[in-house]
Tab-separated table of C-alpha atoms in Angstrom:
chain	number	residue	atom	x	y	z
C	19	MET	CA	3.673	-0.568	60.754
C	20	SER	CA	0.288	1.691	62.385
C	21	GLY	CA	-2.100	-0.079	64.147
C	22	THR	CA	-5.395	1.141	63.237
C	23	VAL	CA	-6.471	4.371	60.789
C	24	LEU	CA	-9.656	5.524	60.058
C	25	VAL	CA	-9.428	7.343	57.089
C	26	ALA	CA	-12.374	9.382	56.313
C	27	ARG	CA	-14.095	10.489	52.605
C	28	PRO	CA	-17.483	11.074	53.824
C	29	ASP	CA	-18.466	12.308	50.200
C	30	SER	CA	-20.016	10.859	46.547
C	31	ALA	CA	-18.820	7.818	44.834
C	32	GLY	CA	-16.313	9.594	42.506
C	33	ASP	CA	-15.120	11.463	45.480
C	34	VAL	CA	-14.405	7.873	47.238
C	35	LEU	CA	-12.543	6.300	44.060
C	36	LEU	CA	-10.595	9.161	43.881
C	37	ALA	CA	-9.287	9.154	47.294
C	38	GLY	CA	-8.113	5.293	46.943
C	39	PRO	CA	-4.387	6.107	45.991
C	40	ALA	CA	-4.381	7.845	48.970
C	41	ILE	CA	-5.627	4.424	51.130
C	42	ARG	CA	-3.405	2.436	49.904
C	43	ALA	CA	-0.332	4.545	50.987
C	44	VAL	CA	-2.001	4.610	54.333
C	45	ARG	CA	-2.514	0.170	54.248
C	46	ALA	CA	0.989	-0.047	53.100
C	47	GLN	CA	1.851	0.824	56.641
C	48	ALA	CA	-1.002	0.037	58.682
C	49	GLU	CA	-2.316	-3.008	59.878
C	50	GLU	CA	-6.140	-1.681	58.871
C	51	VAL	CA	-7.882	0.678	57.270
C	52	VAL	CA	-10.912	1.748	58.482
C	53	LEU	CA	-13.178	3.851	55.916
C	54	LEU	CA	-15.872	6.756	56.687
C	55	ALA	CA	-18.198	7.314	54.136
C	56	GLY	CA	-21.307	8.484	53.122
C	57	PRO	CA	-24.319	6.855	51.801
C	58	LEU	CA	-23.604	7.827	48.423
C	59	GLY	CA	-19.896	6.487	48.360
C	60	ARG	CA	-20.494	3.684	50.772
C	61	ALA	CA	-20.680	1.358	47.160
C	62	ALA	CA	-17.292	3.032	45.775
C	63	ALA	CA	-15.508	2.019	49.182
C	64	GLU	CA	-16.693	-1.257	49.077
C	65	LEU	CA	-14.641	-1.004	45.674
C	66	LEU	CA	-11.816	-0.147	46.436
C	67	PRO	CA	-8.478	-2.171	47.417
C	68	CYS	CA	-7.157	-2.151	50.803
C	69	VAL	CA	-9.781	-0.681	53.032
C	70	ASP	CA	-10.878	-3.683	55.815
C	71	ARG	CA	-14.162	-1.993	56.488
C	72	VAL	CA	-16.324	0.410	55.553
C	73	ILE	CA	-18.521	3.055	58.462
C	74	GLU	CA	-21.344	4.504	57.243
C	75	TRP	CA	-22.383	8.068	57.945
C	76	ARG	CA	-24.538	10.775	56.941
C	77	THR	CA	-21.789	13.980	57.432
C	78	PRO	CA	-24.358	17.335	58.580
C	79	TRP	CA	-21.678	19.585	56.604
C	80	ILE	CA	-20.713	17.017	54.379
C	81	ASP	CA	-23.890	15.333	52.644
C	82	ALA	CA	-25.816	17.375	49.908
C	83	ASP	CA	-29.350	16.690	51.857
C	84	PRO	CA	-28.045	16.719	55.459
C	85	PRO	CA	-29.447	15.166	58.410
C	86	PRO	CA	-29.956	17.868	61.224
C	87	VAL	CA	-27.377	18.533	63.914
C	88	THR	CA	-28.359	15.773	66.665
C	89	GLY	CA	-27.059	14.219	70.010
C	90	GLU	CA	-28.746	11.263	68.553
C	91	HIS	CA	-27.509	11.397	65.294
C	92	VAL	CA	-24.396	12.298	66.437
C	93	ALA	CA	-24.055	9.412	68.694
C	94	ARG	CA	-24.421	6.952	66.399
C	95	LEU	CA	-21.610	7.740	64.870
C	96	MET	CA	-19.653	7.341	68.148
C	97	ALA	CA	-20.317	3.785	68.563
C	98	GLN	CA	-19.605	2.990	65.441
C	99	LEU	CA	-16.099	4.829	65.339
C	100	PRO	CA	-12.865	2.340	65.971
C	101	GLU	CA	-10.019	2.430	68.597
C	102	ALA	CA	-7.914	4.161	66.201
C	103	GLU	CA	-4.249	5.280	66.619
C	104	GLU	CA	-4.735	8.336	64.150
C	105	ALA	CA	-7.329	9.394	61.610
C	106	LEU	CA	-7.067	11.429	58.175
C	107	ILE	CA	-9.689	13.322	57.365
C	108	LEU	CA	-9.856	14.248	53.042
C	109	THR	CA	-11.572	16.748	52.354
C	110	SER	CA	-12.633	18.752	48.583
C	111	PHE	CA	-11.435	22.602	48.573
C	112	HIS	CA	-14.641	23.608	49.557
C	113	GLN	CA	-14.856	21.302	53.018
C	114	SER	CA	-13.712	22.059	56.041
C	115	ALA	CA	-12.205	18.812	58.299
C	116	LEU	CA	-12.653	20.589	61.495
C	117	PRO	CA	-16.149	19.246	62.177
C	118	LEU	CA	-15.432	15.933	62.173
C	119	ALA	CA	-11.797	16.737	63.914
C	120	LEU	CA	-13.323	17.898	66.890
C	121	LEU	CA	-15.769	14.574	66.967
C	122	LEU	CA	-12.435	12.348	66.494
C	123	ARG	CA	-10.823	14.305	69.194
C	124	LEU	CA	-13.608	14.061	71.772
C	125	ARG	CA	-13.899	10.165	71.070
C	126	GLY	CA	-10.022	9.881	71.764
C	127	VAL	CA	-8.010	9.298	68.221
C	128	GLY	CA	-4.670	10.260	69.064
C	129	ARG	CA	-3.742	11.258	65.428
C	130	ILE	CA	-5.372	13.438	63.131
C	131	THR	CA	-4.011	14.952	59.689
C	132	ALA	CA	-5.803	16.756	57.441
C	133	ILE	CA	-6.108	19.790	55.536
C	134	SER	CA	-6.517	23.741	57.057
C	135	ASN	CA	-6.154	27.169	55.839
C	136	ASP	CA	-8.173	27.576	58.544
C	137	TYR	CA	-6.473	28.106	62.256
C	138	PRO	CA	-7.480	24.292	63.638
C	139	GLY	CA	-6.203	24.894	67.212
C	140	SER	CA	-5.289	21.420	68.547
C	141	LEU	CA	-8.042	19.885	66.571
C	142	LEU	CA	-5.326	18.753	64.138
C	143	ASP	CA	-2.032	17.282	64.909
C	144	VAL	CA	-0.644	17.508	61.707
C	145	ARG	CA	-1.696	20.340	59.706
C	146	VAL	CA	-1.597	21.096	55.418
C	147	ARG	CA	-2.227	23.650	53.776
C	148	VAL	CA	-3.063	24.046	50.519
C	149	ASP	CA	-2.381	27.015	47.930
C	150	GLU	CA	-6.505	26.875	46.577
C	151	SER	CA	-5.468	28.841	43.838
C	152	ARG	CA	-3.744	25.770	42.111
C	153	HIS	CA	-6.078	23.581	40.798
C	154	LEU	CA	-4.580	19.697	42.055
C	155	PRO	CA	-6.161	17.014	41.012
C	156	GLU	CA	-8.469	15.707	43.470
C	157	ALA	CA	-6.651	12.435	43.790
C	158	GLU	CA	-3.080	13.971	44.828
C	159	ARG	CA	-4.966	16.298	46.686
C	160	MET	CA	-5.276	13.741	49.084
C	161	LEU	CA	-2.176	11.617	48.310
C	162	ALA	CA	-0.959	15.197	50.247
C	163	VAL	CA	-2.246	13.930	53.052
C	164	ALA	CA	-0.873	11.011	53.333
C	165	ARG	CA	2.507	11.499	53.051
C	166	ALA	CA	2.284	15.167	55.525
C	167	ALA	CA	0.689	12.282	58.368
C	168	GLY	CA	3.815	10.058	57.102
C	169	TYR	CA	2.190	7.642	54.563
C	170	GLU	CA	3.906	7.379	51.139
C	171	PRO	CA	2.624	5.536	48.424
C	172	ARG	CA	4.034	2.320	47.628
C	173	ASP	CA	2.736	1.918	43.602
C	174	ASP	CA	1.659	4.377	40.692
C	175	GLY	CA	-1.035	6.267	42.438
C	176	ARG	CA	-3.416	4.891	39.833
C	177	LEU	CA	-6.837	4.468	40.426
C	178	ALA	CA	-8.201	1.492	41.653
C	179	VAL	CA	-10.993	-0.510	42.442
C	180	ARG	CA	-11.262	-4.823	43.110
C	181	THR	CA	-11.234	-7.271	40.707
C	182	PRO	CA	-13.655	-6.244	38.258
C	183	PRO	CA	-16.673	-9.129	37.204
C	184	ALA	CA	-17.084	-10.136	34.297
C	185	SER	CA	-19.353	-7.379	32.180
C	186	LEU	CA	-23.256	-8.531	31.177
C	187	VAL	CA	-22.692	-7.104	27.844
C	188	GLY	CA	-20.078	-8.598	25.310
C	189	PRO	CA	-18.304	-8.585	23.534
C	190	PRO	CA	-15.405	-6.368	24.624
C	191	GLY	CA	-15.400	-3.173	23.114
C	192	TYR	CA	-17.993	-1.180	22.792
C	193	VAL	CA	-19.145	2.104	23.345
C	194	VAL	CA	-20.573	2.929	27.208
C	195	VAL	CA	-22.310	5.967	26.798
C	196	HIS	CA	-23.652	7.192	31.002
C	197	PRO	CA	-26.231	10.127	30.294
C	198	GLY	CA	-27.244	10.236	34.604
C	199	THR	CA	-25.337	12.517	36.699
C	200	THR	CA	-26.258	13.360	39.982
C	201	ALA	CA	-26.519	17.971	39.571
C	202	PRO	CA	-28.680	19.177	36.467
C	203	ALA	CA	-25.724	21.607	35.779
C	204	ARG	CA	-23.339	18.317	34.575
C	205	THR	CA	-25.903	17.398	32.584
C	206	TRP	CA	-25.458	16.803	28.319
C	207	PRO	CA	-29.116	17.398	27.387
C	208	PRO	CA	-30.699	13.671	26.847
C	209	GLU	CA	-31.350	13.923	22.953
C	210	ARG	CA	-27.550	14.918	21.785
C	211	HIS	CA	-26.592	11.510	24.342
C	212	ARG	CA	-29.828	9.933	21.933
C	213	GLU	CA	-27.735	11.306	18.728
C	214	ALA	CA	-23.933	10.330	20.100
C	215	VAL	CA	-24.912	6.508	20.513
C	216	GLU	CA	-26.925	6.517	16.550
C	217	ALA	CA	-24.015	8.390	15.067
C	218	LEU	CA	-21.747	5.741	16.692
C	219	THR	CA	-23.982	3.126	15.918
C	220	ALA	CA	-23.506	4.540	12.532
C	221	GLU	CA	-19.768	5.179	12.744
C	222	GLY	CA	-19.646	0.442	13.872
C	223	PHE	CA	-19.534	0.847	16.859
C	224	GLN	CA	-21.763	-1.452	19.729
C	225	VAL	CA	-23.193	1.694	22.226
C	226	VAL	CA	-24.310	0.503	25.712
C	227	VAL	CA	-25.698	2.851	27.483
C	228	THR	CA	-25.507	2.912	31.474
C	229	GLY	CA	-27.472	4.365	34.576
C	230	THR	CA	-29.442	3.591	38.214
C	231	GLY	CA	-32.523	2.280	39.119
C	232	GLY	CA	-34.213	5.568	38.866
C	233	GLU	CA	-32.573	6.343	35.236
C	234	LYS	CA	-34.586	3.591	33.537
C	235	ALA	CA	-36.488	6.127	31.511
C	236	LEU	CA	-33.614	7.930	30.945
C	237	THR	CA	-31.433	5.128	29.258
C	238	ALA	CA	-33.990	3.439	26.891
C	239	ALA	CA	-34.612	6.926	25.411
C	240	VAL	CA	-31.170	7.180	24.992
C	241	ALA	CA	-30.355	3.695	23.588
C	242	GLY	CA	-33.523	4.327	21.185
C	243	ARG	CA	-33.155	1.487	19.271
C	244	HIS	CA	-29.228	1.452	18.535
C	245	GLY	CA	-27.859	1.550	22.046
C	246	VAL	CA	-27.720	-2.087	24.651
C	247	ASP	CA	-29.943	-0.854	28.240
C	248	LEU	CA	-28.536	-1.518	30.934
C	249	GLY	CA	-31.006	1.461	32.848
C	250	GLY	CA	-31.028	-0.464	36.268
C	251	MET	CA	-29.144	-3.492	35.455
C	252	THR	CA	-26.028	-3.128	37.423
C	253	ASN	CA	-24.748	-1.935	41.150
C	254	LEU	CA	-21.637	-0.161	40.815
C	255	ALA	CA	-19.331	-3.405	41.331
C	256	GLU	CA	-21.094	-5.051	38.280
C	257	LEU	CA	-21.145	-1.104	36.496
C	258	SER	CA	-16.913	-1.644	37.014
C	259	GLY	CA	-17.282	-4.746	34.856
C	260	VAL	CA	-19.134	-3.355	32.002
C	261	LEU	CA	-16.898	-0.505	31.851
C	262	ASN	CA	-13.586	-2.904	32.303
C	263	GLU	CA	-14.345	-4.350	29.027
C	264	ALA	CA	-15.567	-1.217	26.924
C	265	CYS	CA	-13.203	0.597	24.668
C	266	ALA	CA	-14.468	3.947	25.988
C	267	LEU	CA	-17.210	5.520	28.132
C	268	VAL	CA	-19.025	8.784	27.407
C	269	SER	CA	-19.974	10.471	30.286
C	270	GLY	CA	-20.338	13.022	32.773
C	271	ASN	CA	-18.738	14.619	35.343
C	272	THR	CA	-20.077	11.927	37.825
C	273	GLY	CA	-18.747	8.987	39.358
C	274	PRO	CA	-18.925	6.361	36.784
C	275	ALA	CA	-16.087	8.901	35.662
C	276	HIS	CA	-13.893	7.713	37.695
C	277	LEU	CA	-14.626	4.125	37.797
C	278	ALA	CA	-14.297	4.053	34.466
C	279	ALA	CA	-10.221	5.710	35.007
C	280	ALA	CA	-9.852	3.254	37.786
C	281	VAL	CA	-10.011	0.515	35.044
C	282	GLY	CA	-8.082	1.928	32.796
C	283	THR	CA	-10.917	2.680	30.383
C	284	PRO	CA	-10.487	6.434	28.435
C	285	VAL	CA	-12.751	9.224	29.020
C	286	VAL	CA	-15.108	10.897	26.627
C	287	SER	CA	-16.312	13.989	29.721
C	288	LEU	CA	-18.783	15.895	28.806
C	289	PHE	CA	-17.541	18.288	31.808
C	290	SER	CA	-19.257	21.115	32.821
C	291	PRO	CA	-16.768	23.901	34.454
C	292	VAL	CA	-19.550	24.684	37.530
C	293	VAL	CA	-15.903	22.932	39.091
C	294	PRO	CA	-12.588	22.820	37.434
C	295	ALA	CA	-11.524	20.237	35.289
C	296	GLY	CA	-8.252	20.571	36.470
C	297	ARG	CA	-9.303	19.242	40.137
C	298	TRP	CA	-11.693	16.758	39.079
C	299	ALA	CA	-11.287	15.227	35.522
C	300	PRO	CA	-11.024	11.486	35.125
C	301	TYR	CA	-7.818	11.013	36.818
C	302	GLY	CA	-5.089	8.431	35.345
C	303	VAL	CA	-6.235	7.769	32.068
C	304	PRO	CA	-6.311	8.796	28.300
C	305	TYR	CA	-9.751	11.384	27.959
C	306	VAL	CA	-10.890	13.768	25.689
C	307	LEU	CA	-12.685	17.271	27.922
C	308	LEU	CA	-15.613	18.387	25.668
C	309	GLY	CA	-17.762	21.677	26.730
C	310	ASP	CA	-16.847	25.136	26.482
C	311	GLN	CA	-14.899	25.705	29.942
C	312	GLN	CA	-14.808	29.477	29.742
C	313	ALA	CA	-18.647	29.715	30.358
C	314	ALA	CA	-20.187	31.872	32.373
C	315	CYS	CA	-20.818	28.846	34.156
C	316	LYS	CA	-17.118	28.525	34.994
C	317	ASP	CA	-16.239	27.834	39.349
C	318	SER	CA	-19.799	28.383	40.243
C	319	ARG	CA	-20.488	24.808	42.055
C	320	ALA	CA	-23.664	25.236	41.151
C	321	ARG	CA	-26.067	22.234	40.779
C	322	LEU	CA	-28.847	24.126	38.815
C	323	CYS	CA	-27.758	25.769	35.570
C	324	PRO	CA	-27.522	29.264	36.335
C	325	VAL	CA	-27.143	30.278	33.050
C	326	ARG	CA	-30.305	30.020	30.279
C	327	GLY	CA	-29.802	27.355	27.718
C	328	HIS	CA	-27.094	25.052	29.258
C	329	PRO	CA	-24.589	26.488	26.758
C	330	CYS	CA	-21.364	25.166	28.510
C	331	LEU	CA	-22.503	22.067	27.111
C	332	SER	CA	-25.488	22.317	24.740
C	333	THR	CA	-23.298	23.489	22.556
C	334	VAL	CA	-21.846	19.818	21.847
C	335	THR	CA	-22.712	17.826	19.244
C	336	ALA	CA	-22.544	14.078	18.531
C	337	GLU	CA	-19.782	14.629	15.668
C	338	GLN	CA	-17.643	16.140	18.505
C	339	VAL	CA	-18.169	12.655	20.909
C	340	VAL	CA	-17.644	10.416	17.674
C	341	LYS	CA	-14.196	11.827	16.830
C	342	ALA	CA	-13.847	11.970	20.055
C	343	VAL	CA	-14.198	8.807	20.343
C	344	ARG	CA	-11.918	7.701	17.228
C	345	GLU	CA	-8.865	9.946	19.028
C	346	LEU	CA	-9.526	7.463	22.469
C	347	VAL	CA	-9.283	4.339	20.572
C	348	PRO	CA	-7.236	4.407	17.146
């Protein structure tokens, strides 16, 4: 049994949720797991089973709006870090674990495990090398790090969150439509979302539209007269309760898609191929992938659509969404 283990996944909410199976594998053999998360992942980190404590730090080489690297900023991290026997640094294929490994080494962490195809020197004790030409699902990529460190999973390896609260709407069996994303390149047009809400309602589904406080205008426009507008009315834990009692989620490649997977709800995934679906499609639940996965933006990792007209998603119709929901909800 290990003592305190630090697990780092300083990224967005969806990335943190995908780290859940690896974290549970570690906690099964450790006395305490401390999770290092970024501001965008903090709420998701608080929902994960087997996380004993969360540290929040904006990581300059990970954050989409990075803070400057200063002695003061690094000192804030050093002051929060626990006396950990070891650390696992979890990253996506386009991220490096080595800057954080250096800081953890200076902090005195004894054993550090991470993926690194670049030469890590003495920064890593357990170096995991991955064939990046294979689009391994993110959850399995992170489980590979846990296994390399000696932590075998003791459950089914699916995504999970702490027990969701009761839903804010009812009765169960509604369809949730979540129109917002963190990157415009991954967004289905708002007018198509509204058409989908109308078409789903015509098919006899109750439709609930969700979004953040900054997306109230969007959710109101999408819900129209047919959907229940919950824009700005749920934090992440409350959203997990709403999704838990839904029969399906219609969403882009964004955090709520992974939250739906964590509560076992099927997903109609409006997936822009700017990143590979093999890595970031909903994990462990039934899903239907919509969108042209061979569009010109494929694998570009663009946040703003690089192709005029946004053809990868703009060609998806409301009728296709209804058909996909019917496939998932017989």
